[in-house]
Amino acid sequence: MSEQARRAVATYSTYQEAERAVDHLADEGFPVQKVAIIGRDMRLVEQVIGRMGYGDAALHGAATGALPGVLVGWIFGLLNWLNPVVSGLLLALYGLIFGAVVGALFGVLLHAAQGGRRDFASVRSIEPGRYDVVADEDVADEAVRLVAGLDSRAGTPTESASSGGRRPRSHPAPS
């Protein structure tokens, strides 16, 4: 089964704008199953959220170890045929405590092993620089026409009037 050739019909700087264009196509009765939103120019963004000390490392490790401890304790408790509810809850509590203690110890040990190289906590995400709305080649011209109608009705500039934001295109998108 070969993949249908696709062509970019518009480019937007935000996902919400691309989503609005596809929603407009759906409102106009366009076969939206032939459309996709593709994020391009990906970049990794690492947002630093604070310092990481031994206390933070222990807390993070305890939280990480507590969940597996609860689950393992609960499963072992369910294997008790005489009173599975009580033993399941009791062993889940023991597992929580044991998992938190072991996790905290591992967190502190790993933080100490890094030797101060990464004394911060962060959250990573991947963000596209732009969003292409693409359509199958056989319906791309109609999609370009409908999206151009959305842009002119909203009073926003198109490719000829602006260099940023949304820019409807009729040439194939780079791969």
PDB file of C-alpha atoms in Angstrom, residues 9-137:
ATOM      1  CA  VAL A   9      -1.587  24.097   1.813  1.00  0.00           C
ATOM      2  CA  ALA A  10      -0.742  26.518   4.649  1.00  0.00           C
ATOM      3  CA  THR A  11       1.903  27.156   7.301  1.00  0.00           C
ATOM      4  CA  TYR A  12       1.181  28.561  10.755  1.00  0.00           C
ATOM      5  CA  SER A  13       3.331  29.655  13.659  1.00  0.00           C
ATOM      6  CA  THR A  14       1.052  28.114  16.319  1.00  0.00           C
ATOM      7  CA  TYR A  15      -0.813  24.834  16.591  1.00  0.00           C
ATOM      8  CA  GLN A  16      -4.046  26.672  17.435  1.00  0.00           C
ATOM      9  CA  GLU A  17      -3.961  28.497  14.083  1.00  0.00           C
ATOM     10  CA  ALA A  18      -3.377  25.237  12.183  1.00  0.00           C
ATOM     11  CA  GLU A  19      -6.179  23.581  14.138  1.00  0.00           C
ATOM     12  CA  ARG A  20      -8.494  26.487  13.307  1.00  0.00           C
ATOM     13  CA  ALA A  21      -7.712  26.060   9.596  1.00  0.00           C
ATOM     14  CA  VAL A  22      -8.544  22.336   9.699  1.00  0.00           C
ATOM     15  CA  ASP A  23     -11.716  23.100  11.649  1.00  0.00           C
ATOM     16  CA  HIS A  24     -12.674  25.595   8.930  1.00  0.00           C
ATOM     17  CA  LEU A  25     -12.079  22.926   6.277  1.00  0.00           C
ATOM     18  CA  ALA A  26     -14.367  20.561   8.212  1.00  0.00           C
ATOM     19  CA  ASP A  27     -17.051  23.259   8.492  1.00  0.00           C
ATOM     20  CA  GLU A  28     -16.892  23.710   4.698  1.00  0.00           C
ATOM     21  CA  GLY A  29     -17.507  19.990   4.109  1.00  0.00           C
ATOM     22  CA  PHE A  30     -13.930  19.265   3.023  1.00  0.00           C
ATOM     23  CA  PRO A  31     -12.824  15.609   3.418  1.00  0.00           C
ATOM     24  CA  VAL A  32     -10.608  16.262   6.448  1.00  0.00           C
ATOM     25  CA  GLN A  33      -9.453  12.622   6.566  1.00  0.00           C
ATOM     26  CA  LYS A  34      -7.140  13.695   3.726  1.00  0.00           C
ATOM     27  CA  VAL A  35      -5.534  16.433   5.860  1.00  0.00           C
ATOM     28  CA  ALA A  36      -2.761  16.371   8.477  1.00  0.00           C
ATOM     29  CA  ILE A  37      -1.061  18.906  10.728  1.00  0.00           C
ATOM     30  CA  ILE A  38       2.704  18.400  10.739  1.00  0.00           C
ATOM     31  CA  GLY A  39       5.060  20.095  13.191  1.00  0.00           C
ATOM     32  CA  ARG A  40       8.342  21.138  11.540  1.00  0.00           C
ATOM     33  CA  ASP A  41      11.696  22.522  12.732  1.00  0.00           C
ATOM     34  CA  MET A  42      11.677  20.627  16.035  1.00  0.00           C
ATOM     35  CA  ARG A  43      13.787  21.850  18.925  1.00  0.00           C
ATOM     36  CA  LEU A  44      14.427  20.472  22.391  1.00  0.00           C
ATOM     37  CA  VAL A  45      13.578  22.915  25.180  1.00  0.00           C
ATOM     38  CA  GLU A  46      14.801  22.153  28.695  1.00  0.00           C
ATOM     39  CA  GLN A  47      13.139  24.432  31.240  1.00  0.00           C
ATOM     40  CA  VAL A  48      15.089  24.630  34.500  1.00  0.00           C
ATOM     41  CA  ILE A  49      12.656  24.546  37.425  1.00  0.00           C
ATOM     42  CA  GLY A  50      15.032  24.833  40.368  1.00  0.00           C
ATOM     43  CA  ARG A  51      18.122  23.734  42.225  1.00  0.00           C
ATOM     44  CA  MET A  52      18.611  20.085  43.133  1.00  0.00           C
ATOM     45  CA  GLY A  53      20.157  19.410  46.512  1.00  0.00           C
ATOM     46  CA  TYR A  54      20.422  16.242  48.576  1.00  0.00           C
ATOM     47  CA  GLY A  55      17.012  16.814  50.158  1.00  0.00           C
ATOM     48  CA  ASP A  56      15.342  17.287  46.787  1.00  0.00           C
ATOM     49  CA  ALA A  57      17.104  14.225  45.404  1.00  0.00           C
ATOM     50  CA  ALA A  58      15.916  12.155  48.391  1.00  0.00           C
ATOM     51  CA  LEU A  59      12.353  13.435  48.011  1.00  0.00           C
ATOM     52  CA  HIS A  60      12.293  12.714  44.288  1.00  0.00           C
ATOM     53  CA  GLY A  61      13.759   9.239  44.862  1.00  0.00           C
ATOM     54  CA  ALA A  62      11.219   8.503  47.615  1.00  0.00           C
ATOM     55  CA  ALA A  63       8.333   9.472  45.348  1.00  0.00           C
ATOM     56  CA  THR A  64       9.759   7.362  42.540  1.00  0.00           C
ATOM     57  CA  GLY A  65      10.231   4.305  44.788  1.00  0.00           C
ATOM     58  CA  ALA A  66       6.899   4.535  46.616  1.00  0.00           C
ATOM     59  CA  LEU A  67       4.653   3.578  43.697  1.00  0.00           C
ATOM     60  CA  PRO A  68       6.430   0.358  42.737  1.00  0.00           C
ATOM     61  CA  GLY A  69       6.617  -0.519  46.439  1.00  0.00           C
ATOM     62  CA  VAL A  70       2.856  -0.118  46.858  1.00  0.00           C
ATOM     63  CA  LEU A  71       2.116  -2.190  43.764  1.00  0.00           C
ATOM     64  CA  VAL A  72       4.449  -5.049  44.712  1.00  0.00           C
ATOM     65  CA  GLY A  73       3.146  -5.106  48.293  1.00  0.00           C
ATOM     66  CA  TRP A  74      -0.479  -5.080  47.131  1.00  0.00           C
ATOM     67  CA  ILE A  75       0.110  -7.936  44.668  1.00  0.00           C
ATOM     68  CA  PHE A  76       1.829 -10.072  47.345  1.00  0.00           C
ATOM     69  CA  GLY A  77      -1.014  -9.270  49.740  1.00  0.00           C
ATOM     70  CA  LEU A  78      -3.599 -10.508  47.264  1.00  0.00           C
ATOM     71  CA  LEU A  79      -1.869 -13.908  47.220  1.00  0.00           C
ATOM     72  CA  ASN A  80      -2.978 -14.499  50.823  1.00  0.00           C
ATOM     73  CA  TRP A  81      -6.102 -16.649  50.404  1.00  0.00           C
ATOM     74  CA  LEU A  82      -7.380 -16.370  53.961  1.00  0.00           C
ATOM     75  CA  ASN A  83      -7.783 -12.609  54.165  1.00  0.00           C
ATOM     76  CA  PRO A  84      -6.607 -10.943  50.940  1.00  0.00           C
ATOM     77  CA  VAL A  85      -8.122  -7.487  51.564  1.00  0.00           C
ATOM     78  CA  VAL A  86      -6.478  -6.839  54.925  1.00  0.00           C
ATOM     79  CA  SER A  87      -3.157  -8.398  54.013  1.00  0.00           C
ATOM     80  CA  GLY A  88      -3.209  -6.668  50.610  1.00  0.00           C
ATOM     81  CA  LEU A  89      -3.660  -3.245  52.198  1.00  0.00           C
ATOM     82  CA  LEU A  90      -1.139  -3.953  54.957  1.00  0.00           C
ATOM     83  CA  LEU A  91       1.529  -5.205  52.568  1.00  0.00           C
ATOM     84  CA  ALA A  92       0.786  -2.269  50.221  1.00  0.00           C
ATOM     85  CA  LEU A  93       1.489   0.087  53.155  1.00  0.00           C
ATOM     86  CA  TYR A  94       4.710  -1.763  53.985  1.00  0.00           C
ATOM     87  CA  GLY A  95       5.656  -1.662  50.305  1.00  0.00           C
ATOM     88  CA  LEU A  96       5.025   2.085  50.208  1.00  0.00           C
ATOM     89  CA  ILE A  97       7.307   2.670  53.183  1.00  0.00           C
ATOM     90  CA  PHE A  98      10.013   0.301  51.951  1.00  0.00           C
ATOM     91  CA  GLY A  99       9.865   1.704  48.379  1.00  0.00           C
ATOM     92  CA  ALA A 100      10.074   5.289  49.638  1.00  0.00           C
ATOM     93  CA  VAL A 101      13.086   4.541  51.869  1.00  0.00           C
ATOM     94  CA  VAL A 102      14.953   2.606  49.168  1.00  0.00           C
ATOM     95  CA  GLY A 103      14.065   5.238  46.553  1.00  0.00           C
ATOM     96  CA  ALA A 104      15.291   8.060  48.797  1.00  0.00           C
ATOM     97  CA  LEU A 105      18.584   6.249  49.388  1.00  0.00           C
ATOM     98  CA  PHE A 106      19.078   5.652  45.663  1.00  0.00           C
ATOM     99  CA  GLY A 107      18.184   9.284  44.927  1.00  0.00           C
ATOM    100  CA  VAL A 108      20.797  10.593  47.352  1.00  0.00           C
ATOM    101  CA  LEU A 109      23.432   8.116  46.128  1.00  0.00           C
ATOM    102  CA  LEU A 110      22.855   8.996  42.471  1.00  0.00           C
ATOM    103  CA  HIS A 111      22.954  12.718  43.225  1.00  0.00           C
ATOM    104  CA  ALA A 112      26.225  12.279  45.133  1.00  0.00           C
ATOM    105  CA  ALA A 113      27.678  10.153  42.311  1.00  0.00           C
ATOM    106  CA  GLN A 114      27.151  13.001  39.825  1.00  0.00           C
ATOM    107  CA  GLY A 115      29.625  15.112  41.778  1.00  0.00           C
ATOM    108  CA  GLY A 116      27.849  18.450  41.346  1.00  0.00           C
ATOM    109  CA  ARG A 117      27.634  18.225  37.552  1.00  0.00           C
ATOM    110  CA  ARG A 118      23.860  18.559  37.425  1.00  0.00           C
ATOM    111  CA  ASP A 119      22.634  20.415  40.480  1.00  0.00           C
ATOM    112  CA  PHE A 120      19.322  21.461  38.956  1.00  0.00           C
ATOM    113  CA  ALA A 121      15.950  19.979  38.110  1.00  0.00           C
ATOM    114  CA  SER A 122      14.382  20.519  34.704  1.00  0.00           C
ATOM    115  CA  VAL A 123      11.529  19.531  32.424  1.00  0.00           C
ATOM    116  CA  ARG A 124      12.209  18.690  28.770  1.00  0.00           C
ATOM    117  CA  SER A 125       9.839  19.175  25.863  1.00  0.00           C
ATOM    118  CA  ILE A 126      10.023  19.121  22.085  1.00  0.00           C
ATOM    119  CA  GLU A 127       8.490  22.135  20.351  1.00  0.00           C
ATOM    120  CA  PRO A 128       7.953  22.668  16.623  1.00  0.00           C
ATOM    121  CA  GLY A 129       8.896  25.991  15.080  1.00  0.00           C
ATOM    122  CA  ARG A 130       5.977  25.914  12.634  1.00  0.00           C
ATOM    123  CA  TYR A 131       2.973  23.822  11.678  1.00  0.00           C
ATOM    124  CA  ASP A 132       2.163  22.798   8.113  1.00  0.00           C
ATOM    125  CA  VAL A 133      -1.381  21.881   7.163  1.00  0.00           C
ATOM    126  CA  VAL A 134      -0.954  19.308   4.395  1.00  0.00           C
ATOM    127  CA  ALA A 135      -3.545  17.680   2.160  1.00  0.00           C
ATOM    128  CA  ASP A 136      -3.504  14.808  -0.289  1.00  0.00           C
ATOM    129  CA  GLU A 137      -2.418  15.981  -3.718  1.00  0.00           C
TER     130      GLU A 137
END
